[in-house]
PDB file of C-alpha atoms in Angstrom:
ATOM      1  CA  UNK A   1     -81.530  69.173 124.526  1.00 45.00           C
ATOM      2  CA  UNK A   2     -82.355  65.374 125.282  1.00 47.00           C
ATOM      3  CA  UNK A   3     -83.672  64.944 128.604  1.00 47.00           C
ATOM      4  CA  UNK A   4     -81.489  63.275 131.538  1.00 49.00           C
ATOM      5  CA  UNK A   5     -81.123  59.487 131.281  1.00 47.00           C
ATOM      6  CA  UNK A   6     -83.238  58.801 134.297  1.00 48.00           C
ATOM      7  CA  UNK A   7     -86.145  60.601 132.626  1.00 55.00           C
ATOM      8  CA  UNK A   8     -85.905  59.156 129.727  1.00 55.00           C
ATOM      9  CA  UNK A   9     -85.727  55.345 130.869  1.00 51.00           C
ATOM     10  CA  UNK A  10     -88.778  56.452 133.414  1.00 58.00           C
ATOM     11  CA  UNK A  11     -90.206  57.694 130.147  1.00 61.00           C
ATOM     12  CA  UNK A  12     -89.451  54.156 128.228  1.00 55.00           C
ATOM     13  CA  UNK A  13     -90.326  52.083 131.069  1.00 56.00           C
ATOM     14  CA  UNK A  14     -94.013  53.725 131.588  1.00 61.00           C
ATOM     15  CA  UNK A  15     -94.526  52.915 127.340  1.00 61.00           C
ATOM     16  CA  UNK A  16     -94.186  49.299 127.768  1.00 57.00           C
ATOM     17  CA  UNK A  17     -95.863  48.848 130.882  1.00 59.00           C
ATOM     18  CA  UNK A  18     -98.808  50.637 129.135  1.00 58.00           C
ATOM     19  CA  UNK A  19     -98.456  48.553 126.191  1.00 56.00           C
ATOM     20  CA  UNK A  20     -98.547  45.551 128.126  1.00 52.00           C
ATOM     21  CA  UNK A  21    -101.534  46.991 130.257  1.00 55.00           C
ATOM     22  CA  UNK A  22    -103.188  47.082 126.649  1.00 52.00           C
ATOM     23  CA  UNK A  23    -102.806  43.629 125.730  1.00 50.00           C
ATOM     24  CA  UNK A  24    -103.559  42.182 129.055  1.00 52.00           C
ATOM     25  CA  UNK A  25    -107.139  44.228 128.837  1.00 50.00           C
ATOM     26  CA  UNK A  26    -107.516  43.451 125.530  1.00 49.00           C
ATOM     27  CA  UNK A  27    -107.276  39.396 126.295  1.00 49.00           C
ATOM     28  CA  UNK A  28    -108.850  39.672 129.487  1.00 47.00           C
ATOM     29  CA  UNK A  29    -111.859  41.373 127.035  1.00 44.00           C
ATOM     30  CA  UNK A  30    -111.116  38.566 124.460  1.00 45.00           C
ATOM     31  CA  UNK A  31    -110.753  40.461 121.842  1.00 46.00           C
ATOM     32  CA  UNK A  32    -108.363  38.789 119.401  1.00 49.00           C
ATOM     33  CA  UNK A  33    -107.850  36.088 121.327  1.00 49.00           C
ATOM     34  CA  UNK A  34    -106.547  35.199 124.909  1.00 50.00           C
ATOM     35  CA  UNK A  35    -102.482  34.263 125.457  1.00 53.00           C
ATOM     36  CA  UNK A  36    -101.630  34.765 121.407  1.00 53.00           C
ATOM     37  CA  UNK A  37    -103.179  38.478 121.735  1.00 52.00           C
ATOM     38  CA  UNK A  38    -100.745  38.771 124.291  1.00 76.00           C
ATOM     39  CA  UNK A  39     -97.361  37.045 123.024  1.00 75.00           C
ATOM     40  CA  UNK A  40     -98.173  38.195 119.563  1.00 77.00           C
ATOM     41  CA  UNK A  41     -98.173  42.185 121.137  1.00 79.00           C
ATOM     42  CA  UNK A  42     -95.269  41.394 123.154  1.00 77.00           C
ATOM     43  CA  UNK A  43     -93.595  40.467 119.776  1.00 76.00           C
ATOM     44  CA  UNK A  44     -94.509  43.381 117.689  1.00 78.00           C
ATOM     45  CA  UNK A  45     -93.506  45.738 120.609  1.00 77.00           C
ATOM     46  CA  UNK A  46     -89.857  43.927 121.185  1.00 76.00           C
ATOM     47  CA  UNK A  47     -89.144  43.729 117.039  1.00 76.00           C
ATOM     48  CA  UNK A  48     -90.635  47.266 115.998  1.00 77.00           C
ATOM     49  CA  UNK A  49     -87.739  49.803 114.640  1.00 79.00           C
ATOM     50  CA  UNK A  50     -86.314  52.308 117.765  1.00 80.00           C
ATOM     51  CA  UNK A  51     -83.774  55.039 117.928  1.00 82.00           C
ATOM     52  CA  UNK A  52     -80.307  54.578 117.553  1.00 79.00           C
ATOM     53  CA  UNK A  53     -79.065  53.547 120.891  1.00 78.00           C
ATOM     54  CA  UNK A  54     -76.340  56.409 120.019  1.00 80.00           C
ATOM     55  CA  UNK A  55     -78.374  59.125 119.566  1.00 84.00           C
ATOM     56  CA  UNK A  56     -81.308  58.447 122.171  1.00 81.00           C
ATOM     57  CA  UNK A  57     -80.296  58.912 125.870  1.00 87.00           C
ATOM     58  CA  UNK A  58     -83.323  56.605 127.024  1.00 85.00           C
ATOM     59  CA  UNK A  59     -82.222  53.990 124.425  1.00 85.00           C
ATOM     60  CA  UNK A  60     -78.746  54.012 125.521  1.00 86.00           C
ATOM     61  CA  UNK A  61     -79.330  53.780 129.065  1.00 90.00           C
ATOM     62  CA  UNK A  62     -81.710  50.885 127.856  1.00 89.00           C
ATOM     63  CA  UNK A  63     -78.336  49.050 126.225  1.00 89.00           C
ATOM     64  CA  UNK A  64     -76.575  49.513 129.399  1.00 91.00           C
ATOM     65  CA  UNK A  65     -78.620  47.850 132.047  1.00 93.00           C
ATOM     66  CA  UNK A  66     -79.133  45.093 129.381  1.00 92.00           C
ATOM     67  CA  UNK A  67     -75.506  44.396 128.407  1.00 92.00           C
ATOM     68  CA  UNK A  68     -74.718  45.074 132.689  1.00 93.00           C
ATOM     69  CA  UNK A  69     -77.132  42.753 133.586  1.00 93.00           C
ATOM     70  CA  UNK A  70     -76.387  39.690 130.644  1.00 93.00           C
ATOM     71  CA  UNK A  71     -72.542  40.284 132.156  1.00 91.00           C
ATOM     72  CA  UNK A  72     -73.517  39.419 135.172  1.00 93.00           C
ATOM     73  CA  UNK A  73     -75.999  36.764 134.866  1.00 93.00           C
ATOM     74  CA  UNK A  74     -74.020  34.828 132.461  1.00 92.00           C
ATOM     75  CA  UNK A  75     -70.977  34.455 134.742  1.00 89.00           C
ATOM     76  CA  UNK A  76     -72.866  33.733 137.530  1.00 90.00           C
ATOM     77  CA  UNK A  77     -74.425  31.186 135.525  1.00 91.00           C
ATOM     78  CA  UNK A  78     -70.734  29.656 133.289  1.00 89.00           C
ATOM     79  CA  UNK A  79     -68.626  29.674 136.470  1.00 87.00           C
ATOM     80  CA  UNK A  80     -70.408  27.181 138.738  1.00 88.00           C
ATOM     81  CA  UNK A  81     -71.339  25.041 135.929  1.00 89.00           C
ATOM     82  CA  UNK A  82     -68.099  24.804 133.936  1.00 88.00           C
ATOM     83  CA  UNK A  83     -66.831  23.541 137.311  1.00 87.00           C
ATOM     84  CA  UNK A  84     -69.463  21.263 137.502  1.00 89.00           C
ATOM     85  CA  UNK A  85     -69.029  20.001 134.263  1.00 90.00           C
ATOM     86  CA  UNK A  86     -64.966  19.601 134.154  1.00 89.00           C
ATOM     87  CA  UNK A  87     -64.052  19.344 138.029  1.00 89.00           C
ATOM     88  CA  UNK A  88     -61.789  22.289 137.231  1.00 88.00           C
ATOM     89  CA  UNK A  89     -61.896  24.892 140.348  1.00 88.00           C
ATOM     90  CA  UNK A  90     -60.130  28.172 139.756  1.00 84.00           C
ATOM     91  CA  UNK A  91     -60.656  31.166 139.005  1.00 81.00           C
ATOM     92  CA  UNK A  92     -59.189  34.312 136.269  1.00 77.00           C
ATOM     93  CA  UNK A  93     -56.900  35.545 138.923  1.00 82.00           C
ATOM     94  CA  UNK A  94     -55.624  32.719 140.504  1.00 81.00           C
ATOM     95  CA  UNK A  95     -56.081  29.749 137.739  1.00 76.00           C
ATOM     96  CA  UNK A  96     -55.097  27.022 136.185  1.00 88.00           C
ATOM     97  CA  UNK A  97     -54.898  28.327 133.035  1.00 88.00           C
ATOM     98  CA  UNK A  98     -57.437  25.371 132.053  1.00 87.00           C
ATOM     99  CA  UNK A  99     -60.230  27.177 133.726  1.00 85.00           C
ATOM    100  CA  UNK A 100     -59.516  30.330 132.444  1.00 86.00           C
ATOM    101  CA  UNK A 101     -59.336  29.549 128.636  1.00 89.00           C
ATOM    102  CA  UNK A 102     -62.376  26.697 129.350  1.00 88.00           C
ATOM    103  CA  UNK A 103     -64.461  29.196 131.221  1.00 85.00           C
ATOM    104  CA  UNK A 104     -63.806  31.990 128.269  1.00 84.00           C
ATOM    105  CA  UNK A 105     -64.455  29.719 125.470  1.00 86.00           C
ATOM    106  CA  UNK A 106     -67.818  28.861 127.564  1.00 87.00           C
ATOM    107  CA  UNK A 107     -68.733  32.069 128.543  1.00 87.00           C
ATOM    108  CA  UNK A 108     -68.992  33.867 124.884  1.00 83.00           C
ATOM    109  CA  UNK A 109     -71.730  31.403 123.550  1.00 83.00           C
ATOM    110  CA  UNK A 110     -73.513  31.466 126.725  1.00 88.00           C
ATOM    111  CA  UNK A 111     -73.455  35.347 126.958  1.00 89.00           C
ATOM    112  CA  UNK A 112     -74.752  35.645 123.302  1.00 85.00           C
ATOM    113  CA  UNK A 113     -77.855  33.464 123.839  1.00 86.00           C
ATOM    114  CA  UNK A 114     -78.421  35.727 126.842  1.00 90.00           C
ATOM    115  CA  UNK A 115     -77.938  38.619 125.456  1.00 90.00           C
ATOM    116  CA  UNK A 116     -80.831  37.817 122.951  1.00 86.00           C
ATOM    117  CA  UNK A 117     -82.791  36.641 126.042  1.00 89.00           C
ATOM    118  CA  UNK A 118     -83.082  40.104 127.858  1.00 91.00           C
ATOM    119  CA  UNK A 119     -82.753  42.007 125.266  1.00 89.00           C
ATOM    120  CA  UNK A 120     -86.014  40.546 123.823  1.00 88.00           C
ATOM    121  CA  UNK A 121     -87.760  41.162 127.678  1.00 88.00           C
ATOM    122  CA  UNK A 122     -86.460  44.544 127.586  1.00 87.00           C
ATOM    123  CA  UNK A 123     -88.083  45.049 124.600  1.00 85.00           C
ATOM    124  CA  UNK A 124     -85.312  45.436 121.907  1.00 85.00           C
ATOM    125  CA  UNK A 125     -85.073  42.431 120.236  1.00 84.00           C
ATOM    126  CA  UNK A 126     -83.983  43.412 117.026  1.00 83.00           C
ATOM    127  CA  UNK A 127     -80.749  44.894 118.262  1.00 84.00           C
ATOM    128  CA  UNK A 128     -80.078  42.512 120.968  1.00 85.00           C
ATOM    129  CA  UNK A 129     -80.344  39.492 119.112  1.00 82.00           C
ATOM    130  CA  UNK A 130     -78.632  40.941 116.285  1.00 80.00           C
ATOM    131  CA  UNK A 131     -75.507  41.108 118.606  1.00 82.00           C
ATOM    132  CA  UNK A 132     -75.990  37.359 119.582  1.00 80.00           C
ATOM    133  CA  UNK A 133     -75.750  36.954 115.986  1.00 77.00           C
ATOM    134  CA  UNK A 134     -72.741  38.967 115.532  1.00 79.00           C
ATOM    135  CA  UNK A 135     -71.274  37.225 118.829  1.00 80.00           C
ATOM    136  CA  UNK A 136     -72.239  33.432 117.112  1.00 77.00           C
ATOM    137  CA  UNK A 137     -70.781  34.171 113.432  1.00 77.00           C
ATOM    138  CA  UNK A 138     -67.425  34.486 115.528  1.00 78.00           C
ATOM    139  CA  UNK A 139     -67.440  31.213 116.524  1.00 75.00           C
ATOM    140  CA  UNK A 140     -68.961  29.374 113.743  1.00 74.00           C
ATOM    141  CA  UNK A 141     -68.959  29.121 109.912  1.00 74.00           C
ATOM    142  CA  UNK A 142     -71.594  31.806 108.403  1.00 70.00           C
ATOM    143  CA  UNK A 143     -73.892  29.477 107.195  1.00 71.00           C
ATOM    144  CA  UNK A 144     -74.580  27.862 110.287  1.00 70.00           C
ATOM    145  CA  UNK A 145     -75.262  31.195 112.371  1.00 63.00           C
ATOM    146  CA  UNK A 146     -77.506  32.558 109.791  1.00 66.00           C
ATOM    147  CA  UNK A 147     -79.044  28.999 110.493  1.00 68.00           C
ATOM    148  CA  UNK A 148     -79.190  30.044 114.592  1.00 66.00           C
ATOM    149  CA  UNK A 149     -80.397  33.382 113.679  1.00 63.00           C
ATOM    150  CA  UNK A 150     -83.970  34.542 113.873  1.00 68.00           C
ATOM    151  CA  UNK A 151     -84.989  36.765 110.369  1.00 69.00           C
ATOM    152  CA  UNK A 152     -85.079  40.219 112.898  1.00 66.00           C
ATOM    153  CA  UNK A 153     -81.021  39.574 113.807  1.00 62.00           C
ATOM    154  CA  UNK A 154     -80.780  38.719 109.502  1.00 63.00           C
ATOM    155  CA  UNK A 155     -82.288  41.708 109.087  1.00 65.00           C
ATOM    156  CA  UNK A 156     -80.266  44.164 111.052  1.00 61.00           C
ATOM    157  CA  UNK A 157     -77.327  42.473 110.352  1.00 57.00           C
ATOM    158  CA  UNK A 158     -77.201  41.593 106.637  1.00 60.00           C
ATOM    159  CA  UNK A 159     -74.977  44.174 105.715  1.00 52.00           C
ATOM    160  CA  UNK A 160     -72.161  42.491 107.526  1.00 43.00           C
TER     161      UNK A 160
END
């Protein structure tokens, strides 16, 4: 049987802090470099195949926190400023309807770039910024999201 969640994120959590242990020794030894060593581990350990997020209980409770903590941040972040942009106050309860349709239409762009975002600092950028992908090619023409789209997110997502 899969272990618990807990034990398994614990388990995920100590592999990246020990990869990223690695590449800070190995630039603070210079070998291969100093900062590129670095950024250019970071990005082979965010892009390299996982699990299915379906069938691994330490990926899945991976896609949680991540898709829990992009909901969050991006309305925290779309609320105060599509106020500050329009002047419209209000709120999804109470309204106008203009600032619930204006803070929707805002919110789904700025929740796909974030998604990518923490997705790629939790280390999964392949799937994570293949949903932005999937999130953008809802809102614009296909051509022009492939054009947004970094070749991991083409990747995973080509089929579609």
């Amino acid at each position: 049987p899969p272990p618990p969640c807990g034990m398994a994120l614990r388990r995920c959590l100590a592999q990246a802090a020990a990869s990223a242990s690695a590449a800070r020794r190995a630039a603070a030894c210079g070998v291969g470099g100093t900062r590129a060593m670095t950024s250019d581990a970071f990005w082979k350990w965010t892009t390299k195949k996982r699990k299915d997020w379906t069938k691994d209980a330490g990926e899945g409770a991976v896609a949680i926190v991540v898709f829990a903590a992009t909901g969050m941040a991006s309305l925290k972040v779309c609320r105060p400023l599509f106020t500050e942009i329009t002047g419209i106050k209000g709120s999804l309860w109470d309204g106008p309807w203009s600032y619930r349709i204006g803070s929707l239409l805002m919110l789904s762009p700025v929740y796909g770039v974030m998604l990518g975002t923490i997705g790629t600092l939790a280390g999964r950028h392949r799937f994570f910024a293949g949903m932005g992908h999937k999130i953008f090619s809802r809102f614009f023409p296909k051509s022009f999201s492939r054009r947004l789209s970094c070749e991991p997110a083409r990747k995973k997502w080509a089929k579609d």
